[in-house]
Amino acid sequence: MADRFVSTKVEIEGREETKIVELPLFDVPLWDEHAELHHVGARVARVDALEKVTGRARYTADVERPGMLHAAIVRAPIPRGRILRLDLAPALALSGVRAAVAGADARASFGTRVRLFPDEVTYAGQPVAAVCADTAELARAAAAAVVVEYEPLPFAATFDDAVAPNAPPVRPRGGNTAPRTPRVAERGDVERGFAEADVVVERTYRTPVALHTALEPHGAVAEWDGDRLTVWESTQGIFNTRDDLADAFALPRASVRVIKDYMGGGFGAKNGASTNAYLAALLARRAGRPVRCINDREGEQTDAGNRPATVQRVKLGATRDGRLTAIALDADVPLGVSGWQAGPGKFYHEMYSCPNVRTAETFAYVNAGAMASFRAPGHVEGAFGLERAMDVLARALGVDPLELRLRNFAERDEEK
């Protein structure tokens, strides 16, 4: 029976996980040209197409609950600074404004479980307070009425600024470079590989920050029934969102229900509970009524995650007949104020057959919005750098670019 189980590694959004897979005791027959295939290779009708084209599809912004209030977020206009004074009273004095929350409210509710409304601003667009009111227009007016006084502090908005000597701290605690950085991965002997090469090319490539810009922004509607919480959220991960909210509010998972009808784009940035979900739930509990919290477009562009920029210094070596002898990458990645280390290096190890590969990736925190998963994080940037360098190598060798790739086709994952 032990032969039915195998261990394998799977890669999800740039992160590797080890999985145990159960195999059938029988051999599955292979398809040949005579196999009758009813689904593979056939056109598949979208079951949700009619609802979408007729406008019947309901998104989070369409959710209406009895007595529902509307939330607006107060965002910091500076990249780094201390909050000297925050006064919610002018907003609460407006007729129709039902509740407001700021730093002390978040800390009392979440403790250290969720970092929301910190005393120190670390990027422009960071939420510092939120209000809810009878209408969306009134909520925006209330947000504008909140008084916030800042003490601006030196900031580092670029990778070079963040790693420079005597750079200002990007965050209140910890250094400006991510733990265990630079991250180095190597197989073979890269220096020997370049020594054996007939042709060596070197190039530097830069990729910019990319924003998700989903048609539907991040948003949530929250409603409490005693100690039970129901949240409608535009999310790719209803169970991740449920777990995040249950942990944040110290609730059993059975007491949190997350509903997602339709979603107008996610691309990886909607894998768990959003700031909107935490705020909607917090305000709903305080106001005693359901609350809808939807990012406006500015908030979505500045505070919903991004694909971080990269600088990739690429070096390739090959023999005269176009066989790769060495691949080297030295990459800089500014993550924003937080994020996980999804860099371009993995792609350089997997794409082509080469005995000698070395990648070094340095990740730095900068005073800008945090990175988030974004359709193969790191791999897209890596593909750009490596493929452009392969084109340069093809020209140097006088080889057709496609032929160069075919000569170095990887039959297996040579990293393992």
CSV table of C-alpha atoms in Angstrom, one decimal:
chain,number,residue,atom,x,y,z
A,1,MET,CA,0.0,0.0,0.0
A,2,ALA,CA,2.9,2.4,0.6
A,3,ASP,CA,3.6,2.4,-3.1
A,4,ARG,CA,0.3,4.2,-3.6
A,5,PHE,CA,1.7,7.4,-2.1
A,6,VAL,CA,4.5,9.6,-3.5
A,7,SER,CA,5.9,12.9,-2.3
A,8,THR,CA,6.2,15.7,-4.8
A,9,LYS,CA,6.8,19.4,-4.8
A,10,VAL,CA,4.3,21.8,-6.3
A,11,GLU,CA,4.8,25.5,-6.9
A,12,ILE,CA,1.9,27.9,-6.2
A,13,GLU,CA,2.3,31.6,-6.9
A,14,GLY,CA,6.1,31.3,-6.7
A,15,ARG,CA,6.1,29.3,-3.4
A,16,GLU,CA,7.0,25.7,-3.2
A,17,GLU,CA,5.0,23.2,-1.1
A,18,THR,CA,5.6,19.5,-0.5
A,19,LYS,CA,2.5,17.4,-1.2
A,20,ILE,CA,1.7,13.7,-0.7
A,21,VAL,CA,-0.1,12.3,-3.7
A,22,GLU,CA,-2.1,9.1,-3.8
A,23,LEU,CA,-1.7,7.0,-7.0
A,24,PRO,CA,-4.2,4.4,-8.2
A,25,LEU,CA,-3.2,0.8,-7.9
A,26,PHE,CA,-4.0,0.3,-11.6
A,27,ASP,CA,-2.3,1.8,-14.7
A,28,VAL,CA,-4.3,4.4,-16.5
A,29,PRO,CA,-4.3,3.6,-20.2
A,30,LEU,CA,-2.6,6.2,-22.4
A,31,TRP,CA,-4.6,8.0,-25.1
A,32,ASP,CA,-3.7,7.4,-28.7
A,33,GLU,CA,-4.9,9.0,-31.9
A,34,HIS,CA,-8.0,6.7,-31.8
A,35,ALA,CA,-9.1,7.7,-28.3
A,36,GLU,CA,-12.7,9.1,-28.0
A,37,LEU,CA,-12.3,12.4,-26.2
A,38,HIS,CA,-15.5,14.2,-25.3
A,39,HIS,CA,-14.0,17.1,-23.3
A,40,VAL,CA,-10.3,17.4,-24.0
A,41,GLY,CA,-9.8,19.7,-27.0
A,42,ALA,CA,-13.4,20.6,-27.2
A,43,ARG,CA,-15.0,24.0,-26.9
A,44,VAL,CA,-16.4,24.6,-23.4
A,45,ALA,CA,-19.3,26.9,-22.8
A,46,ARG,CA,-18.9,29.4,-20.0
A,47,VAL,CA,-21.7,28.6,-17.5
A,48,ASP,CA,-21.7,32.2,-16.3
A,49,ALA,CA,-21.6,33.9,-19.7
A,50,LEU,CA,-25.4,34.7,-19.8
A,51,GLU,CA,-25.4,36.3,-16.4
A,52,LYS,CA,-22.5,38.5,-17.2
A,53,VAL,CA,-23.6,39.8,-20.6
A,54,THR,CA,-27.1,40.5,-19.3
A,55,GLY,CA,-26.0,42.2,-16.2
A,56,ARG,CA,-27.6,39.7,-13.8
A,57,ALA,CA,-24.2,38.7,-12.3
A,58,ARG,CA,-23.9,40.1,-8.8
A,59,TYR,CA,-20.6,41.5,-7.6
A,60,THR,CA,-19.6,42.6,-4.1
A,61,ALA,CA,-20.5,46.2,-4.9
A,62,ASP,CA,-24.0,45.1,-5.8
A,63,VAL,CA,-24.7,43.5,-2.4
A,64,GLU,CA,-27.4,45.3,-0.5
A,65,ARG,CA,-28.3,44.4,3.1
A,66,PRO,CA,-31.1,45.9,5.2
A,67,GLY,CA,-29.9,49.1,6.9
A,68,MET,CA,-26.5,48.8,5.2
A,69,LEU,CA,-24.0,51.6,5.8
A,70,HIS,CA,-21.1,52.7,3.5
A,71,ALA,CA,-17.5,53.0,4.5
A,72,ALA,CA,-14.7,55.3,3.4
A,73,ILE,CA,-11.0,55.0,4.2
A,74,VAL,CA,-8.7,57.9,5.3
A,75,ARG,CA,-5.3,57.4,3.7
A,76,ALA,CA,-2.0,59.0,4.5
A,77,PRO,CA,-0.6,61.4,1.8
A,78,ILE,CA,3.0,61.0,2.8
A,79,PRO,CA,5.4,58.1,2.3
A,80,ARG,CA,6.7,58.0,5.9
A,81,GLY,CA,5.9,59.9,9.0
A,82,ARG,CA,4.4,59.9,12.5
A,83,ILE,CA,0.8,60.6,13.3
A,84,LEU,CA,0.9,63.4,15.8
A,85,ARG,CA,-2.9,64.0,16.0
A,86,LEU,CA,-5.9,62.2,14.7
A,87,ASP,CA,-9.3,63.7,15.5
A,88,LEU,CA,-12.5,61.7,14.4
A,89,ALA,CA,-14.9,64.2,16.1
A,90,PRO,CA,-15.5,66.4,13.1
A,91,ALA,CA,-16.5,63.4,11.0
A,92,LEU,CA,-18.7,62.0,13.7
A,93,ALA,CA,-20.4,65.3,14.1
A,94,LEU,CA,-21.9,65.1,10.6
A,95,SER,CA,-25.5,64.0,10.4
A,96,GLY,CA,-25.7,60.4,9.1
A,97,VAL,CA,-22.3,59.3,10.1
A,98,ARG,CA,-22.7,56.3,12.3
A,99,ALA,CA,-19.2,55.1,13.3
A,100,ALA,CA,-15.5,55.7,12.9
A,101,VAL,CA,-12.4,53.7,13.8
A,102,ALA,CA,-8.7,54.5,14.0
A,103,GLY,CA,-5.5,53.1,15.6
A,104,ALA,CA,-6.7,52.5,19.2
A,105,ASP,CA,-9.9,50.8,17.9
A,106,ALA,CA,-7.9,48.4,15.7
A,107,ARG,CA,-5.4,47.5,18.5
A,108,ALA,CA,-8.3,46.9,21.0
A,109,SER,CA,-10.0,44.6,18.6
A,110,PHE,CA,-7.2,42.8,16.9
A,111,GLY,CA,-4.2,43.1,19.3
A,112,THR,CA,-1.2,42.0,17.3
A,113,ARG,CA,-3.2,39.7,15.0
A,114,VAL,CA,-3.7,42.3,12.3
A,115,ARG,CA,-1.5,45.3,11.7
A,116,LEU,CA,-4.0,48.0,10.9
A,117,PHE,CA,-3.7,51.8,11.5
A,118,PRO,CA,-0.2,51.9,12.9
A,119,ASP,CA,1.1,55.1,14.5
A,120,GLU,CA,3.9,55.4,11.9
A,121,VAL,CA,3.1,55.8,8.3
A,122,THR,CA,5.3,53.7,6.0
A,123,TYR,CA,3.8,54.4,2.5
A,124,ALA,CA,1.6,57.0,0.8
A,125,GLY,CA,-1.9,55.7,0.6
A,126,GLN,CA,-1.7,53.7,3.9
A,127,PRO,CA,-5.1,53.6,5.8
A,128,VAL,CA,-5.0,55.6,9.0
A,129,ALA,CA,-8.8,55.7,9.8
A,130,ALA,CA,-12.1,54.7,8.4
A,131,VAL,CA,-15.7,56.0,8.8
A,132,CYS,CA,-19.2,54.7,7.8
A,133,ALA,CA,-22.3,56.6,7.0
A,134,ASP,CA,-25.8,56.3,5.5
A,135,THR,CA,-24.5,57.0,2.0
A,136,ALA,CA,-21.3,56.6,0.1
A,137,GLU,CA,-21.2,60.3,-0.6
A,138,LEU,CA,-21.6,61.2,3.1
A,139,ALA,CA,-18.9,58.6,4.0
A,140,ARG,CA,-16.5,60.3,1.7
A,141,ALA,CA,-17.3,63.7,3.1
A,142,ALA,CA,-16.8,62.3,6.6
A,143,ALA,CA,-13.4,60.9,5.7
A,144,ALA,CA,-12.4,64.3,4.4
A,145,ALA,CA,-13.4,65.8,7.7
A,146,VAL,CA,-11.1,63.7,9.8
A,147,VAL,CA,-8.2,65.8,11.1
A,148,VAL,CA,-4.8,64.2,10.8
A,149,GLU,CA,-1.5,65.9,11.6
A,150,TYR,CA,1.7,64.2,10.5
A,151,GLU,CA,5.4,64.7,11.2
A,152,PRO,CA,7.1,63.8,7.9
A,153,LEU,CA,10.2,61.5,8.3
A,154,PRO,CA,13.0,60.7,5.8
A,155,PHE,CA,12.0,57.9,3.5
A,156,ALA,CA,13.5,55.5,1.0
A,157,ALA,CA,11.3,55.0,-2.1
A,158,THR,CA,13.8,53.1,-4.3
A,159,PHE,CA,15.9,50.0,-3.9
A,160,ASP,CA,19.1,52.1,-4.1
A,161,ASP,CA,17.8,54.5,-1.4
A,162,ALA,CA,16.9,51.6,0.9
A,163,VAL,CA,20.3,49.8,0.7
A,164,ALA,CA,22.4,52.9,0.8
A,165,PRO,CA,24.7,53.5,3.8
A,166,ASN,CA,22.8,55.4,6.6
A,167,ALA,CA,19.5,54.8,4.8
A,168,PRO,CA,16.4,55.8,6.8
A,169,PRO,CA,14.5,52.9,8.2
A,170,VAL,CA,11.7,52.0,6.0
A,171,ARG,CA,9.7,50.3,8.8
A,172,PRO,CA,9.6,50.9,12.5
A,173,ARG,CA,11.3,47.5,13.2
A,174,GLY,CA,13.9,45.4,11.3
A,175,GLY,CA,16.3,46.4,8.6
A,176,ASN,CA,15.6,47.5,5.1
A,177,THR,CA,16.6,44.1,3.5
A,178,ALA,CA,14.5,41.0,3.8
A,179,PRO,CA,15.6,38.1,6.0
A,180,ARG,CA,18.1,35.7,4.4
A,181,THR,CA,19.0,38.0,1.6
A,182,PRO,CA,20.7,37.9,-0.8
A,183,ARG,CA,19.0,34.6,-1.7
A,184,VAL,CA,21.6,32.5,-3.6
A,185,ALA,CA,20.8,29.3,-5.5
A,186,GLU,CA,23.5,27.4,-7.5
A,187,ARG,CA,24.2,24.2,-9.3
A,188,GLY,CA,27.5,23.2,-10.9
A,189,ASP,CA,30.4,25.6,-11.2
A,190,VAL,CA,29.4,28.8,-12.9
A,191,GLU,CA,32.9,30.3,-13.2
A,192,ARG,CA,34.2,27.1,-14.9
A,193,GLY,CA,31.1,27.3,-17.2
A,194,PHE,CA,32.0,30.8,-18.3
A,195,ALA,CA,35.6,29.8,-18.8
A,196,GLU,CA,34.5,27.0,-21.1
A,197,ALA,CA,32.3,29.2,-23.1
A,198,ASP,CA,33.2,30.4,-26.6
A,199,VAL,CA,30.8,33.4,-26.4
A,200,VAL,CA,29.7,35.3,-23.3
A,201,VAL,CA,27.1,38.0,-23.2
A,202,GLU,CA,26.1,40.3,-20.4
A,203,ARG,CA,23.1,42.6,-20.2
A,204,THR,CA,21.1,44.5,-17.5
A,205,TYR,CA,17.3,44.5,-17.8
A,206,ARG,CA,14.8,46.5,-15.8
A,207,THR,CA,11.1,45.7,-15.3
A,208,PRO,CA,8.7,48.3,-13.7
A,209,VAL,CA,6.2,48.0,-11.0
A,210,ALA,CA,2.9,46.6,-12.4
A,211,LEU,CA,-0.5,47.2,-10.9
A,212,HIS,CA,-3.3,44.6,-10.9
A,213,THR,CA,-6.0,47.1,-12.0
A,214,ALA,CA,-8.8,44.6,-11.8
A,215,LEU,CA,-12.1,45.9,-13.1
A,216,GLU,CA,-13.6,45.2,-9.7
A,217,PRO,CA,-11.6,46.7,-6.9
A,218,HIS,CA,-11.1,45.1,-3.5
A,219,GLY,CA,-14.3,45.3,-1.5
A,220,ALA,CA,-16.4,43.6,1.2
A,221,VAL,CA,-19.7,43.7,3.0
A,222,ALA,CA,-19.8,42.6,6.6
A,223,GLU,CA,-22.8,41.7,8.8
A,224,TRP,CA,-22.9,40.5,12.3
A,225,ASP,CA,-25.6,38.3,13.9
A,226,GLY,CA,-24.6,38.1,17.5
A,227,ASP,CA,-21.1,36.5,17.5
A,228,ARG,CA,-21.5,35.2,13.9
A,229,LEU,CA,-20.0,37.1,11.1
A,230,THR,CA,-21.0,36.9,7.4
A,231,VAL,CA,-18.8,38.6,4.8
A,232,TRP,CA,-19.4,39.1,1.1
A,233,GLU,CA,-16.0,39.7,-0.5
A,234,SER,CA,-14.4,39.9,-3.9
A,235,THR,CA,-11.9,37.1,-3.2
A,236,GLN,CA,-10.1,34.3,-4.8
A,237,GLY,CA,-9.9,32.4,-1.5
A,238,ILE,CA,-13.0,32.2,0.5
A,239,PHE,CA,-11.5,29.8,3.0
A,240,ASN,CA,-8.3,31.9,3.4
A,241,THR,CA,-10.5,34.9,4.0
A,242,ARG,CA,-12.6,33.0,6.5
A,243,ASP,CA,-9.5,31.9,8.4
A,244,ASP,CA,-8.0,35.4,8.4
A,245,LEU,CA,-11.2,36.9,9.8
A,246,ALA,CA,-11.7,34.2,12.3
A,247,ASP,CA,-8.2,34.7,13.6
A,248,ALA,CA,-8.5,38.5,13.6
A,249,PHE,CA,-11.7,38.5,15.7
A,250,ALA,CA,-10.8,35.4,17.8
A,251,LEU,CA,-13.8,33.5,16.5
A,252,PRO,CA,-14.3,29.8,15.7
A,253,ARG,CA,-14.1,29.2,12.0
A,254,ALA,CA,-17.6,27.9,12.1
A,255,SER,CA,-18.8,31.4,13.2
A,256,VAL,CA,-17.5,33.1,10.0
A,257,ARG,CA,-19.1,32.7,6.6
A,258,VAL,CA,-17.6,34.1,3.5
A,259,ILE,CA,-19.6,34.5,0.3
A,260,LYS,CA,-18.3,35.3,-3.1
A,261,ASP,CA,-20.8,35.4,-6.0
A,262,TYR,CA,-18.8,36.9,-9.0
A,263,MET,CA,-15.4,38.5,-9.1
A,264,GLY,CA,-14.3,41.1,-11.6
A,265,GLY,CA,-10.6,40.1,-11.6
A,266,GLY,CA,-8.1,39.1,-8.9
A,267,PHE,CA,-4.9,38.0,-10.5
A,268,GLY,CA,-3.5,36.8,-7.2
A,269,ALA,CA,-4.0,39.9,-5.1
A,270,LYS,CA,-7.3,38.6,-3.6
A,271,ASN,CA,-6.1,35.4,-1.9
A,272,GLY,CA,-7.1,36.4,1.6
A,273,ALA,CA,-9.0,38.9,3.7
A,274,SER,CA,-8.5,42.4,2.5
A,275,THR,CA,-8.2,45.6,4.5
A,276,ASN,CA,-11.7,46.3,3.3
A,277,ALA,CA,-13.0,43.1,5.0
A,278,TYR,CA,-11.4,43.9,8.3
A,279,LEU,CA,-12.7,47.4,8.2
A,280,ALA,CA,-16.2,46.5,7.2
A,281,ALA,CA,-16.4,43.9,10.0
A,282,LEU,CA,-14.9,46.3,12.5
A,283,LEU,CA,-17.3,49.1,11.6
A,284,ALA,CA,-20.3,46.8,11.3
A,285,ARG,CA,-19.7,45.6,14.9
A,286,ARG,CA,-19.4,49.1,16.2
A,287,ALA,CA,-22.4,50.5,14.3
A,288,GLY,CA,-24.6,47.5,14.8
A,289,ARG,CA,-25.5,47.5,11.1
A,290,PRO,CA,-24.1,45.9,7.9
A,291,VAL,CA,-21.3,47.9,6.3
A,292,ARG,CA,-20.0,47.9,2.7
A,293,CYS,CA,-16.4,49.0,2.2
A,294,ILE,CA,-15.2,49.2,-1.4
A,295,ASN,CA,-11.9,50.7,-2.6
A,296,ASP,CA,-12.1,53.7,-4.8
A,297,ARG,CA,-9.9,53.6,-7.9
A,298,GLU,CA,-7.1,55.6,-6.2
A,299,GLY,CA,-7.1,53.3,-3.2
A,300,GLU,CA,-7.1,50.2,-5.5
A,301,GLN,CA,-4.1,51.5,-7.4
A,302,THR,CA,-2.0,52.5,-4.4
A,303,ASP,CA,-3.0,50.0,-1.7
A,304,ALA,CA,-4.0,46.7,-3.3
A,305,GLY,CA,-0.6,45.1,-4.0
A,306,ASN,CA,1.6,45.1,-7.1
A,307,ARG,CA,4.2,43.2,-9.1
A,308,PRO,CA,7.4,44.7,-7.8
A,309,ALA,CA,10.1,46.2,-10.1
A,310,THR,CA,13.3,44.3,-10.8
A,311,VAL,CA,16.8,45.0,-12.0
A,312,GLN,CA,18.3,41.9,-13.5
A,313,ARG,CA,22.0,41.7,-14.4
A,314,VAL,CA,22.2,38.7,-16.7
A,315,LYS,CA,25.3,36.8,-17.9
A,316,LEU,CA,25.1,33.8,-20.4
A,317,GLY,CA,27.9,31.6,-21.7
A,318,ALA,CA,27.6,29.2,-24.6
A,319,THR,CA,29.8,27.1,-26.9
A,320,ARG,CA,30.1,27.9,-30.6
A,321,ASP,CA,27.4,25.4,-31.5
A,322,GLY,CA,24.9,27.1,-29.2
A,323,ARG,CA,25.1,24.9,-26.0
A,324,LEU,CA,24.7,26.8,-22.8
A,325,THR,CA,27.6,26.4,-20.4
A,326,ALA,CA,26.6,28.9,-17.7
A,327,ILE,CA,23.8,31.2,-16.6
A,328,ALA,CA,24.2,33.8,-13.9
A,329,LEU,CA,21.7,36.3,-12.5
A,330,ASP,CA,22.2,39.1,-10.0
A,331,ALA,CA,18.8,40.7,-9.2
A,332,ASP,CA,17.5,43.6,-7.1
A,333,VAL,CA,13.9,43.5,-6.0
A,334,PRO,CA,12.2,46.3,-4.0
A,335,LEU,CA,9.2,44.7,-2.3
A,336,GLY,CA,7.4,47.8,-1.0
A,337,VAL,CA,6.8,47.9,2.8
A,338,SER,CA,6.1,44.2,3.0
A,339,GLY,CA,5.7,41.0,1.0
A,340,TRP,CA,7.3,37.7,0.4
A,341,GLN,CA,10.3,36.9,-1.6
A,342,ALA,CA,9.0,36.1,-5.1
A,343,GLY,CA,11.9,37.0,-7.4
A,344,PRO,CA,13.0,36.2,-11.0
A,345,GLY,CA,15.7,33.6,-10.1
A,346,LYS,CA,13.6,30.5,-10.2
A,347,PHE,CA,12.9,30.9,-13.9
A,348,TYR,CA,16.6,31.0,-14.7
A,349,HIS,CA,17.0,27.5,-13.1
A,350,GLU,CA,14.1,25.9,-14.8
A,351,MET,CA,13.8,27.1,-18.4
A,352,TYR,CA,16.8,25.7,-20.2
A,353,SER,CA,19.2,22.8,-19.9
A,354,CYS,CA,22.5,24.1,-18.4
A,355,PRO,CA,24.9,22.4,-16.1
A,356,ASN,CA,26.0,25.6,-14.3
A,357,VAL,CA,23.5,28.1,-13.0
A,358,ARG,CA,23.8,30.7,-10.2
A,359,THR,CA,21.2,33.3,-9.1
A,360,ALA,CA,21.5,35.8,-6.4
A,361,GLU,CA,18.5,37.9,-5.5
A,362,THR,CA,18.5,40.8,-3.0
A,363,PHE,CA,15.1,41.9,-1.7
A,364,ALA,CA,14.7,45.3,0.0
A,365,TYR,CA,11.8,47.0,1.7
A,366,VAL,CA,11.0,50.5,0.4
A,367,ASN,CA,8.4,53.1,1.4
A,368,ALA,CA,5.8,52.2,-1.2
A,369,GLY,CA,2.8,49.9,-1.4
A,370,ALA,CA,3.4,46.2,-0.6
A,371,MET,CA,3.9,43.6,-3.3
A,372,ALA,CA,1.3,40.9,-3.7
A,373,SER,CA,0.8,37.7,-5.7
A,374,PHE,CA,0.4,38.6,-9.4
A,375,ARG,CA,0.1,35.8,-11.9
A,376,ALA,CA,3.3,33.8,-11.6
A,377,PRO,CA,5.1,36.3,-9.3
A,378,GLY,CA,8.7,36.5,-10.2
A,379,HIS,CA,8.5,34.2,-13.2
A,380,VAL,CA,7.1,36.9,-15.5
A,381,GLU,CA,10.0,39.2,-14.7
A,382,GLY,CA,12.5,36.4,-15.0
A,383,ALA,CA,11.1,35.4,-18.3
A,384,PHE,CA,11.6,38.9,-19.7
A,385,GLY,CA,15.2,39.0,-18.5
A,386,LEU,CA,16.3,35.6,-19.6
A,387,GLU,CA,14.5,35.6,-22.9
A,388,ARG,CA,15.9,38.9,-23.9
A,389,ALA,CA,19.4,37.7,-23.0
A,390,MET,CA,18.9,34.6,-25.1
A,391,ASP,CA,18.0,36.8,-28.1
A,392,VAL,CA,21.3,38.7,-27.6
A,393,LEU,CA,23.2,35.4,-27.3
A,394,ALA,CA,21.6,34.1,-30.5
A,395,ARG,CA,22.7,37.2,-32.4
A,396,ALA,CA,26.3,36.9,-31.0
A,397,LEU,CA,26.4,33.2,-32.2
A,398,GLY,CA,24.7,33.9,-35.5
A,399,VAL,CA,22.0,31.3,-34.6
A,400,ASP,CA,18.3,31.5,-35.1
A,401,PRO,CA,16.7,32.5,-31.8
A,402,LEU,CA,14.2,29.6,-31.9
A,403,GLU,CA,16.9,27.1,-32.8
A,404,LEU,CA,19.0,28.3,-29.9
A,405,ARG,CA,16.2,27.5,-27.6
A,406,LEU,CA,15.5,24.1,-29.1
A,407,ARG,CA,19.2,23.2,-28.7
A,408,ASN,CA,18.9,24.0,-25.0
A,409,PHE,CA,15.5,22.5,-24.3
A,410,ALA,CA,15.3,21.1,-20.8
A,411,GLU,CA,13.9,17.6,-20.7
A,412,ARG,CA,13.5,17.7,-17.0
A,413,ASP,CA,13.8,20.0,-14.0
A,414,GLU,CA,17.6,20.1,-13.7
A,415,GLU,CA,17.4,21.9,-10.3
A,416,LYS,CA,16.4,18.6,-8.7
